[in-house]
Short mmCIF file of C-alpha atoms and ligand atoms in Angstrom, two decimals:
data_model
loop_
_atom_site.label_atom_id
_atom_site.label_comp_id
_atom_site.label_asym_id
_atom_site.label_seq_id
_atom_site.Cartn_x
_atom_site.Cartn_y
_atom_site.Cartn_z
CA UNK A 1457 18.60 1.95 -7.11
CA UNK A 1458 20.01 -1.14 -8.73
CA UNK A 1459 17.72 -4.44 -9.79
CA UNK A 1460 18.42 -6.31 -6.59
CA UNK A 1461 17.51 -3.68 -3.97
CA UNK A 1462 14.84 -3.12 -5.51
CA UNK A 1463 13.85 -7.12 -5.53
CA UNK A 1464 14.13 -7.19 -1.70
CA UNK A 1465 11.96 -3.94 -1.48
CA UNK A 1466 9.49 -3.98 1.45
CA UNK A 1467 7.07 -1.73 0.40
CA UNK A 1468 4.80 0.35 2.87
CA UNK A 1469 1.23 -1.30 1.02
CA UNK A 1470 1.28 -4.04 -1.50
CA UNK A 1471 -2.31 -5.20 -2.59
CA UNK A 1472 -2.70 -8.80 -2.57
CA UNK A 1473 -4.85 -9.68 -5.90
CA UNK A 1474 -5.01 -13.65 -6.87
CA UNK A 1475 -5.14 -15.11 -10.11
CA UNK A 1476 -8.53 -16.37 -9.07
CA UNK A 1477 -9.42 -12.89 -9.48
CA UNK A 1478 -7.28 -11.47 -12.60
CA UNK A 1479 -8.63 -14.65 -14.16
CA UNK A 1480 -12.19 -12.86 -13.37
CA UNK A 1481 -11.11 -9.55 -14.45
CA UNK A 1482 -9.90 -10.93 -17.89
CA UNK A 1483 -13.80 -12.26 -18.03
CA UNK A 1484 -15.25 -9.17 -17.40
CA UNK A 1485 -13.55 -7.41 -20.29
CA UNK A 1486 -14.12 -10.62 -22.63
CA UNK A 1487 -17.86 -9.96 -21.73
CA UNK A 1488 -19.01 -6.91 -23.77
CA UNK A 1489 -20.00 -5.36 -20.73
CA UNK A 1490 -17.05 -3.34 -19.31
CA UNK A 1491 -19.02 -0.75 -17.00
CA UNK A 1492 -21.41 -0.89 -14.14
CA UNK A 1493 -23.45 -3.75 -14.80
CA UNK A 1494 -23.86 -7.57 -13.38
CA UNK A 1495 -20.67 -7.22 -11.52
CA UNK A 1496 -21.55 -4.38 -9.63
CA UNK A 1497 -24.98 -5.81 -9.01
CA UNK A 1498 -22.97 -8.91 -7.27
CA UNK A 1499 -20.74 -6.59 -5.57
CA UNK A 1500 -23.25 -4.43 -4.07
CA UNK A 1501 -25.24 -7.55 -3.11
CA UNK A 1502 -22.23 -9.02 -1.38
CA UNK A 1503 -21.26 -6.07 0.74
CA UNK A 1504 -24.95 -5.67 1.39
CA UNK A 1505 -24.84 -9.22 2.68
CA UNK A 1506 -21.18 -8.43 4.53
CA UNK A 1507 -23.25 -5.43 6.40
CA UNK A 1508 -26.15 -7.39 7.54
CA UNK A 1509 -28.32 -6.67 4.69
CA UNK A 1510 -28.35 -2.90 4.77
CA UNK A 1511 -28.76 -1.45 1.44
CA UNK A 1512 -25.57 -0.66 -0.17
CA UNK A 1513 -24.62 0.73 -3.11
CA UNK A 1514 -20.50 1.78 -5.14
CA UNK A 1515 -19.01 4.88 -6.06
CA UNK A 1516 -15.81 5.07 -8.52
CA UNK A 1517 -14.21 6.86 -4.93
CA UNK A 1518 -14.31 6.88 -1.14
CA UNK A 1519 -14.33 10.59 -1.89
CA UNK A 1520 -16.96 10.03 -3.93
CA UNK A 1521 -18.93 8.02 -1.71
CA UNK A 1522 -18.47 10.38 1.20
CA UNK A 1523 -19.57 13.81 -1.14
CA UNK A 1524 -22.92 11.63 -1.72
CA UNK A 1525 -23.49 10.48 1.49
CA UNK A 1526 -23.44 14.44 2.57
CA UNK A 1527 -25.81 15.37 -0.31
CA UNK A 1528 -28.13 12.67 0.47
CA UNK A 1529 -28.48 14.12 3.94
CA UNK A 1530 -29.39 17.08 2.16
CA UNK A 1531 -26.77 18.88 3.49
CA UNK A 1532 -25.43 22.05 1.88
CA UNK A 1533 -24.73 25.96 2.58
CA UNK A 1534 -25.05 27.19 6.00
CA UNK A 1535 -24.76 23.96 7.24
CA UNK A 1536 -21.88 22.51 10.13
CA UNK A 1537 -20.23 19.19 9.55
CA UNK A 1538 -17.36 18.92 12.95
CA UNK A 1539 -14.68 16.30 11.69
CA UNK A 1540 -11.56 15.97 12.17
CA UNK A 1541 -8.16 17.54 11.37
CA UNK A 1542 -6.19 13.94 11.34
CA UNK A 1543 -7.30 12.48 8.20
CA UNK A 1544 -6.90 12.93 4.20
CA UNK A 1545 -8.06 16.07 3.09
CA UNK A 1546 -10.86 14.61 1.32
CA UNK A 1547 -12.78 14.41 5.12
CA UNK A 1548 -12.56 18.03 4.67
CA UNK A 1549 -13.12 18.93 1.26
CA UNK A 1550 -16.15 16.82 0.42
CA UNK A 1551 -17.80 19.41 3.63
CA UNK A 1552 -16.42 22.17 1.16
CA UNK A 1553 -17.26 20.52 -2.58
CA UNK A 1554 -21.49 20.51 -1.10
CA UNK A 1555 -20.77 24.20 0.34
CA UNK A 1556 -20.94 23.34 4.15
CA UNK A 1557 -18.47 24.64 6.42
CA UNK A 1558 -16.36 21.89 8.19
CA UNK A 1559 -16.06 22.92 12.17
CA UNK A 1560 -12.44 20.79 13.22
CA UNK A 1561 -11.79 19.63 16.73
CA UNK A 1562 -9.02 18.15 17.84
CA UNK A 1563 -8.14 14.43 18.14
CA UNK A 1564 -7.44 12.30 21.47
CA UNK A 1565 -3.36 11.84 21.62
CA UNK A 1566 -4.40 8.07 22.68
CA UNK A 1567 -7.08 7.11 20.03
CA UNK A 1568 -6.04 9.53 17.20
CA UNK A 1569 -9.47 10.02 16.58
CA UNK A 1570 -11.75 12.68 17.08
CA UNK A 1571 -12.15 13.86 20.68
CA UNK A 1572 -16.15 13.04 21.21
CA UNK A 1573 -15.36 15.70 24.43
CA UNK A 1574 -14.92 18.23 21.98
CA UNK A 1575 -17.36 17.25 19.46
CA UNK A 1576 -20.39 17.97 22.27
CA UNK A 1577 -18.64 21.20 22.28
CA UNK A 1578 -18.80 22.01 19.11
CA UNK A 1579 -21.99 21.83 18.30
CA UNK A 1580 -23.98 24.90 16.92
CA UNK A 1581 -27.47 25.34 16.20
CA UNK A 1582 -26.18 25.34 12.44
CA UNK A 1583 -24.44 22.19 13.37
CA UNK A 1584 -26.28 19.00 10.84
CA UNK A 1585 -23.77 16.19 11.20
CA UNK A 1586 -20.67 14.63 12.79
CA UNK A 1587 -18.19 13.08 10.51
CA UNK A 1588 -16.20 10.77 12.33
CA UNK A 1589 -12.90 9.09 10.76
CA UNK A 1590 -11.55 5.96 12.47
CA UNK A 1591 -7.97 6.37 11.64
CA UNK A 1592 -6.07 3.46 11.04
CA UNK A 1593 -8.71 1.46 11.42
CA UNK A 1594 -9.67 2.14 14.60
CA UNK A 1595 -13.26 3.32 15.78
CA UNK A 1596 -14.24 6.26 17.87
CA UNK A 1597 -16.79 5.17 20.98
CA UNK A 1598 -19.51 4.44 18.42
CA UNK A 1599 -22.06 4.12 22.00
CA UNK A 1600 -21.06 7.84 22.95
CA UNK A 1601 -20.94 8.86 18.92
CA UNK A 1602 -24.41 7.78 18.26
CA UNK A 1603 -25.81 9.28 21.92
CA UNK A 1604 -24.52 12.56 21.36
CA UNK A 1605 -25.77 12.81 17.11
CA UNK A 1606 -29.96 11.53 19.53
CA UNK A 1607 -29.15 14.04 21.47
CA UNK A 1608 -28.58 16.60 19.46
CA UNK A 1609 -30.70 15.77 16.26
CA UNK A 1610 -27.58 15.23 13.83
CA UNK A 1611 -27.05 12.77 11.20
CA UNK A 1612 -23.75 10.81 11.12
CA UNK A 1613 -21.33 10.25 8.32
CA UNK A 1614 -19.10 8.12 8.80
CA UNK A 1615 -15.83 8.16 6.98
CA UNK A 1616 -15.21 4.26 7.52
CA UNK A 1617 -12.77 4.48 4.78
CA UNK A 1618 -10.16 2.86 6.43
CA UNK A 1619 -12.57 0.67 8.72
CA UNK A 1620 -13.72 -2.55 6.28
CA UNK A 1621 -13.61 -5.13 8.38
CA UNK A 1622 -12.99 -3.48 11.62
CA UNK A 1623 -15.92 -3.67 14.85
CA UNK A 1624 -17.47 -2.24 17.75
CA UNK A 1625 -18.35 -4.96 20.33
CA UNK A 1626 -18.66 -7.51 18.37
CA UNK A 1627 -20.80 -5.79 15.53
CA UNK A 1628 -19.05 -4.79 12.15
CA UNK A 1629 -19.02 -1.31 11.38
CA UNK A 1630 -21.26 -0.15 8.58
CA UNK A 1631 -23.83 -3.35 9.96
CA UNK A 1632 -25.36 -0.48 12.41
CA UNK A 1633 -26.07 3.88 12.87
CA UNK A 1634 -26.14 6.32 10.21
CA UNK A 1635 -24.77 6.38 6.62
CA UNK A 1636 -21.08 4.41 6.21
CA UNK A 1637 -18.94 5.41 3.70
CA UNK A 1638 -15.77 3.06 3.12
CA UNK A 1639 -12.68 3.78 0.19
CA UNK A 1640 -11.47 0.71 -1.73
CA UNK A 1641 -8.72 2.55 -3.11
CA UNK A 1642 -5.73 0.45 -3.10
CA UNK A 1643 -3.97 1.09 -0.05
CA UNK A 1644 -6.91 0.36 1.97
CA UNK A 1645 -7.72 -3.36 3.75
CA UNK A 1646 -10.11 -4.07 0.34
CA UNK A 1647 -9.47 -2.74 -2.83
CA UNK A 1648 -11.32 -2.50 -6.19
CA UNK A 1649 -7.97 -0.45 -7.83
CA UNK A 1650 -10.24 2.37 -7.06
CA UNK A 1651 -13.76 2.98 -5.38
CA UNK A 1652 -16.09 2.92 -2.36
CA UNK A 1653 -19.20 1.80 -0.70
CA UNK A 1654 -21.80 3.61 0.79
CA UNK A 1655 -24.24 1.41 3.62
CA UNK A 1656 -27.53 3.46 3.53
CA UNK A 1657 -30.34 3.56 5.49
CA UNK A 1658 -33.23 2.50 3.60
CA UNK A 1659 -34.57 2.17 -0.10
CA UNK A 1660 -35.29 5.96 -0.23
CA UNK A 1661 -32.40 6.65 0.57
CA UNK A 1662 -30.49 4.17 -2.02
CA UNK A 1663 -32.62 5.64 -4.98
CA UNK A 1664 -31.27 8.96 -4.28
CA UNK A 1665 -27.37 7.52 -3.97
CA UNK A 1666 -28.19 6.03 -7.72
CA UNK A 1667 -29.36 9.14 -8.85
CA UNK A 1668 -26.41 11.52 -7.65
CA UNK A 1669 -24.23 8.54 -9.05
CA UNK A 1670 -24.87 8.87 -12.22
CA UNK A 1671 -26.16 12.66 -13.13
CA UNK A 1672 -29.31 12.87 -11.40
CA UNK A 1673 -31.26 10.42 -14.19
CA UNK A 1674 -33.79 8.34 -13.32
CA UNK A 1675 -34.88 5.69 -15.62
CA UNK A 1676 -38.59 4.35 -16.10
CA UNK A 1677 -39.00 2.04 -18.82
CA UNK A 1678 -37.71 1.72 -22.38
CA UNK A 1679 -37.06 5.57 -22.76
CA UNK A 1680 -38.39 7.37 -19.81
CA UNK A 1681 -35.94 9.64 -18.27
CA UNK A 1682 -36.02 12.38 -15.85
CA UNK A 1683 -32.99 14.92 -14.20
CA UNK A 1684 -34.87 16.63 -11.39
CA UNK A 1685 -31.11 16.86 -9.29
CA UNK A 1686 -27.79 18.08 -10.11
CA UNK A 1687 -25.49 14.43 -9.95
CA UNK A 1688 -22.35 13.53 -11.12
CA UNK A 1689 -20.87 10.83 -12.85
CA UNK A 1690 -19.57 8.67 -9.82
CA UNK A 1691 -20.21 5.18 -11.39
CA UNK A 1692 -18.31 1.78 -10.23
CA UNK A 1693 -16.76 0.18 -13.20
CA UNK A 1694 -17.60 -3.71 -13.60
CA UNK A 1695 -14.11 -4.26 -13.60
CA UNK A 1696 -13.31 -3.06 -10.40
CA UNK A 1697 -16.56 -4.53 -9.41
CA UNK A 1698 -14.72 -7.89 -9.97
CA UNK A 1699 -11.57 -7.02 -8.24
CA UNK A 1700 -13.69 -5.90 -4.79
CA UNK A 1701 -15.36 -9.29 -4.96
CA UNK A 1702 -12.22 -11.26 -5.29
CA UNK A 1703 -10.95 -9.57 -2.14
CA UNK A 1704 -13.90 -9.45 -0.19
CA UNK A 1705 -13.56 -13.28 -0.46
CA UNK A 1706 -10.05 -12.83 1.26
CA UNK A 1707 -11.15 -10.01 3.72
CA UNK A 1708 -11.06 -11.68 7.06
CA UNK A 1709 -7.90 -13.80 6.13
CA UNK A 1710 -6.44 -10.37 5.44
CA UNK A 1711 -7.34 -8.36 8.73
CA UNK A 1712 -6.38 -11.45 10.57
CA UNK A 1713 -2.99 -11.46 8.54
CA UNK A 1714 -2.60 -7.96 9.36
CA UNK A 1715 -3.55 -8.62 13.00
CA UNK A 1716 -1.11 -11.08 13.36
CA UNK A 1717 1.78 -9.18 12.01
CA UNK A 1718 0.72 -5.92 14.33
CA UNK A 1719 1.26 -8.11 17.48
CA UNK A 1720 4.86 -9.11 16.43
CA UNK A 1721 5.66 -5.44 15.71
CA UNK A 1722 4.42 -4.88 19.11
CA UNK A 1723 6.71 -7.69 20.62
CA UNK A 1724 9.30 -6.86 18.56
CA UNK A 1725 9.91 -2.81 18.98
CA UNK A 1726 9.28 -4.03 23.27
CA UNK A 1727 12.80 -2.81 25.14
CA UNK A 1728 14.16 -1.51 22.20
CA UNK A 1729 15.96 1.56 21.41
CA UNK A 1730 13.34 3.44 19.68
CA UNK A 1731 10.49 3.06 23.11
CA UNK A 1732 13.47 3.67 25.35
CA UNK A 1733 13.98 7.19 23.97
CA UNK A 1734 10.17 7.87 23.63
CA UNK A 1735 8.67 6.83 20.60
CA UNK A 1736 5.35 6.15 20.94
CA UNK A 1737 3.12 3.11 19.65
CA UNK A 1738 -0.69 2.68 18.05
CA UNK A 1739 -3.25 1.77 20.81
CA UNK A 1740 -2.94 -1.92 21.64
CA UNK A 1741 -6.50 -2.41 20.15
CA UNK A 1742 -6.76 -5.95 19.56
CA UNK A 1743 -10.51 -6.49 19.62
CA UNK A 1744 -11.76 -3.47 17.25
CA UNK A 1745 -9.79 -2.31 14.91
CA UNK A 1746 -8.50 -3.57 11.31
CA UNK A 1747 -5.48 -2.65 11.34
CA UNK A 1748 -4.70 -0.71 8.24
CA UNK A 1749 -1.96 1.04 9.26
CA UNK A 1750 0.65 0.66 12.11
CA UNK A 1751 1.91 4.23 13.17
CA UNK A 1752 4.37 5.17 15.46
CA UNK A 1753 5.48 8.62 16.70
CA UNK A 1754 9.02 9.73 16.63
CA UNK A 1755 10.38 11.23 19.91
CA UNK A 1756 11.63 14.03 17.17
CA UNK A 1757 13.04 15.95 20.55
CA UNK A 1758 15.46 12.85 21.12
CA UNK A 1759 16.64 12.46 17.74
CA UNK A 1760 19.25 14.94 15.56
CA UNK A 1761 17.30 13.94 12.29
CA UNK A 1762 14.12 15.49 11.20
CA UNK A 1763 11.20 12.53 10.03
CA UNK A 1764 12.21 12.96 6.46
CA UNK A 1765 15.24 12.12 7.37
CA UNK A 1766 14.21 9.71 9.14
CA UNK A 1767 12.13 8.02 6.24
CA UNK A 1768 15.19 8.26 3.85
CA UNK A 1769 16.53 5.92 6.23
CA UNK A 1770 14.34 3.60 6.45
CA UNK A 1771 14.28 4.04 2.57
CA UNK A 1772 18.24 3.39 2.27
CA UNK A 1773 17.55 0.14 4.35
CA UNK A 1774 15.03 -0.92 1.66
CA UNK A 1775 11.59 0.09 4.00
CA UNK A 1776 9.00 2.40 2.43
CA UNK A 1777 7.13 4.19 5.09
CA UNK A 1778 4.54 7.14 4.98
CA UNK A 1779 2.80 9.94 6.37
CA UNK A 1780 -1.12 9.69 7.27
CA UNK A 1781 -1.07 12.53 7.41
CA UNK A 1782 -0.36 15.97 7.64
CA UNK A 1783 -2.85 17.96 9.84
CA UNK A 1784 -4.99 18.62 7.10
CA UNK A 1785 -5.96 22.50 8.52
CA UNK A 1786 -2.77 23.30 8.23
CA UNK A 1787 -2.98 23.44 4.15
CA UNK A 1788 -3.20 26.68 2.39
CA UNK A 1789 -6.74 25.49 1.64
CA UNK A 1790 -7.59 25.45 5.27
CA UNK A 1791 -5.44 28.06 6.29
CA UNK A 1792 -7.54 30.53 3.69
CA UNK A 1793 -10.27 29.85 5.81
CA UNK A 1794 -9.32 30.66 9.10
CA UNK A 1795 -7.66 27.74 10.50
CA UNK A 1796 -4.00 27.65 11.36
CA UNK A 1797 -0.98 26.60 13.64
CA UNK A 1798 -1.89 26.20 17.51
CA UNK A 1799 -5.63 25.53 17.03
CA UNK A 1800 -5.69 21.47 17.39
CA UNK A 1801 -2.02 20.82 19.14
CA UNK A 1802 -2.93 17.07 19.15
CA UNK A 1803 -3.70 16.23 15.54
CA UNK A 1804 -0.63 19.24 14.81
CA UNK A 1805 1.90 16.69 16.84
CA UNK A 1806 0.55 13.65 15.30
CA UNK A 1807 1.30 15.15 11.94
CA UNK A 1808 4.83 15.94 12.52
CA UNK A 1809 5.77 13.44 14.03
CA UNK A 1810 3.78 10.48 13.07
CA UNK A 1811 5.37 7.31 10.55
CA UNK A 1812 3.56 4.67 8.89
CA UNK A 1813 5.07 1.43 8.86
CA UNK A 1814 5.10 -1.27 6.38
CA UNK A 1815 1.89 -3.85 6.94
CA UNK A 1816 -0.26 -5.33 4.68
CA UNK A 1817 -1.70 -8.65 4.22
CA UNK A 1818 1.25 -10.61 2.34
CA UNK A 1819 4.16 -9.16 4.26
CA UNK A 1820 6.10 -11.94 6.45
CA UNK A 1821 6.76 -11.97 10.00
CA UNK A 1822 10.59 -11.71 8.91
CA UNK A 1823 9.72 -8.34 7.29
CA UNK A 1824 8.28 -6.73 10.45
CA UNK A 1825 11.44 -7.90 12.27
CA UNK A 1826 13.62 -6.30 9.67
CA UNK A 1827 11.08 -2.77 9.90
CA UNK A 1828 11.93 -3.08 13.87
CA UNK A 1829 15.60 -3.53 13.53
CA UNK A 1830 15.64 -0.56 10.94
CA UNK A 1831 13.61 1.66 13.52
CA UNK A 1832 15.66 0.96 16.63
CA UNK A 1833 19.14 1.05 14.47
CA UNK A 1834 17.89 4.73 12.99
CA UNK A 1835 17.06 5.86 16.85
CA UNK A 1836 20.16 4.37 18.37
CA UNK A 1837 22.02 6.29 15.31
CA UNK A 1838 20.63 9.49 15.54
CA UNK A 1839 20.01 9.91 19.34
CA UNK A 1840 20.76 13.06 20.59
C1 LIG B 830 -8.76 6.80 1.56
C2 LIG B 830 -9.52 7.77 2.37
C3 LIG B 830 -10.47 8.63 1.81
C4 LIG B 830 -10.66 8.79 0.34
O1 LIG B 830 -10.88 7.65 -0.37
P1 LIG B 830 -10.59 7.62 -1.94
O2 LIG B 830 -11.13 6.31 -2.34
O3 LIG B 830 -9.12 7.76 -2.11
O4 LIG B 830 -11.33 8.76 -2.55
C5 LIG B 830 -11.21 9.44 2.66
N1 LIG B 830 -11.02 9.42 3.97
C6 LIG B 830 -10.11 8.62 4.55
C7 LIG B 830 -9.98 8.63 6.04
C8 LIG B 830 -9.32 7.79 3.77
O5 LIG B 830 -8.40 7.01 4.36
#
């Protein structure tokens, strides 16, 4: 690709870092103290602050975070987690990494998300916790989510990863229910290059996060120190301590960016060639979600092009685009287990069929117009 295509490149995610910020960053490594420290002290006071004082504490991952969060709830062999099949595979494999057995059920077409019908369904008496991902941003009925987990004696972990910023009647997610795990990893709404956050429940609870952060030490005094659990080594930098707090700064000038942008690629795509022949749009959530993704289904029956195809051309028009993602049970890792083709139809259809558009919080409204033209143009083109 020569210089100037690539100059006019509209990425699918750009992160938006000031020099406020890399200023900060450049302070952190004058300091002396490079590692979690004072940084991540601030940082885990400020999101603890963001989530209406709940205890919080970092992980180096949202993967991380998530694997924690499960051993915390002392969850292990023999144990059910139901999730979903429409998310990364790390939903799945942190289940697998503390020797549970993740139980899948299918998504709602609509939502994306986990079908809470199914969920009730699902559960076992081996069942110990639903792990609910709000895809794209968007949450699952977190009324019906926590009434069912009363119900039925379970502890939730939720896989906010995508969902900083993003609310359920008014109240942010991770400010209320269970344990809250969100990524920062840079494609998400807040990033700290890499990590995550975990909103906890109380101090007994934050004690224990510490210890499986960092090995299973605790500390007393000048040389105390006692490993009474296996932990790993799961520490937040203080560098990318700093980065998170420059963006958290940003955060709501971000999702409203994002917001912004999402209803002009809904006015935009409106009577055009690619919703005449079917393709089908993100739920016109304007109230709850964060937006961190903007995902449209191709009407793959209507078109002669397969979606790779379909991204190259988007991609020879100068428009990355993604897939979030594959049905994760259909990997050989999942597949080795039991699960395969035909079991959740919804999340199998999303996967196929479903493209991420460009969107992120420094992208112009002449960018989503140029996205839109691309889409319709590609449908128009390859219409069968
Ligand atoms: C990003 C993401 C993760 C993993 O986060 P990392 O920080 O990349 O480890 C987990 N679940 C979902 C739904 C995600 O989007």
């Amino acid at each position: 690709m020569s210089q100037d295509q690539q100059a006019d490149y509209l990425p699918m995610v750009r992160p938006e870092i000031d020099e406020e910020t890399i200023a900060g960053v450049a302070d952190v490594l004058r300091s002396g103290w490079i590692t979690t420290g004072p940084q991540n002290q601030r940082f885990e006071a400020e999101l603890s602050a963001y989530f209406g004082g709940r205890p919080v504490k970092t992980f180096n991952s949202g993967t991380a975070t998530m694997e924690i969060a499960l051993r915390i709830a002392g969850i292990g062999p023999g144990d059910e987690v139901i999730t979903t099949p429409m998310s990364w595979v790390a939903t799945a494999n942190v289940i697998l990494e503390v020797g549970a057995t993740p139980v899948l059920v299918d998504i709602d077409p609509l939502t994306r998300n986990l079908d809470l019908d199914l969920v009730e369904r699902a559960i076992t008496p081996r069942t110990r916790a639903i792990l609910p991902v709000y895809l794209a941003g968007l949450p699952v009925d977190m009324d019906r989510l926590y009434a069912i987990a009363r119900e039925h004696k379970l502890r939730v972990i939720e896989d906010a990863a995508q969902a900083m910023g993003s609310t359920w009647k008014g109240r942010r997610i991770g400010s209320f229910g269970d344990m809250v795990s969100f990524s920062f990893h840079p494609n998400k709404n807040l990033t700290s290059i890499e990590g995550g956050a975990l909103v906890l429940n109380n101090e007994e609870e934050a004690k224990l996060a510490v210890k499986y952060r960092l090995q299973g030490i605790t500390r007393t005094g000048y040389d105390g120190m006692e490993c009474d659990v296996l932990g790993g080594k799961y520490n937040l930098t203080d560098v990318a301590a700093r980065v998170g707090l420059g963006q958290l700064q940003h955060l709501a000038r971000f999702n409203a960016q994002r917001l912004t942008l999402v209803r002009h690629y809904f006015e935009q795509l409106e009577g055009g060639a690619a919703l005449k022949l079917g393709t089908q749009l993100p739920p016109r959530d304007f109230e709850n979600s964060n937006w961190h993704m903007f995902q449209i289904m191709l009407p793959l029956d209507k078109l002669s092009i397969d979606r790779a195809a379909f991204m190259a051309q988007l991609h020879q028009r100068g428009i990355g685009s993604g897939v979030h993602y594959p049905a994760l049970h259909l990997f050989k890792l999942y597949r080795a287990r039991g699960f395969g083709p035909g079991m959740f139809l919804h999340a199998e259809q999303f996967g196929r069929a479903s493209v991420t558009l460009p969107l992120f919080s420094s992208m112009r409204r002449e960018d989503v117009e140029r996205v839109c033209r691309a889409v319709n143009e590609i449908c128009e083109q390859y219409r069968i």
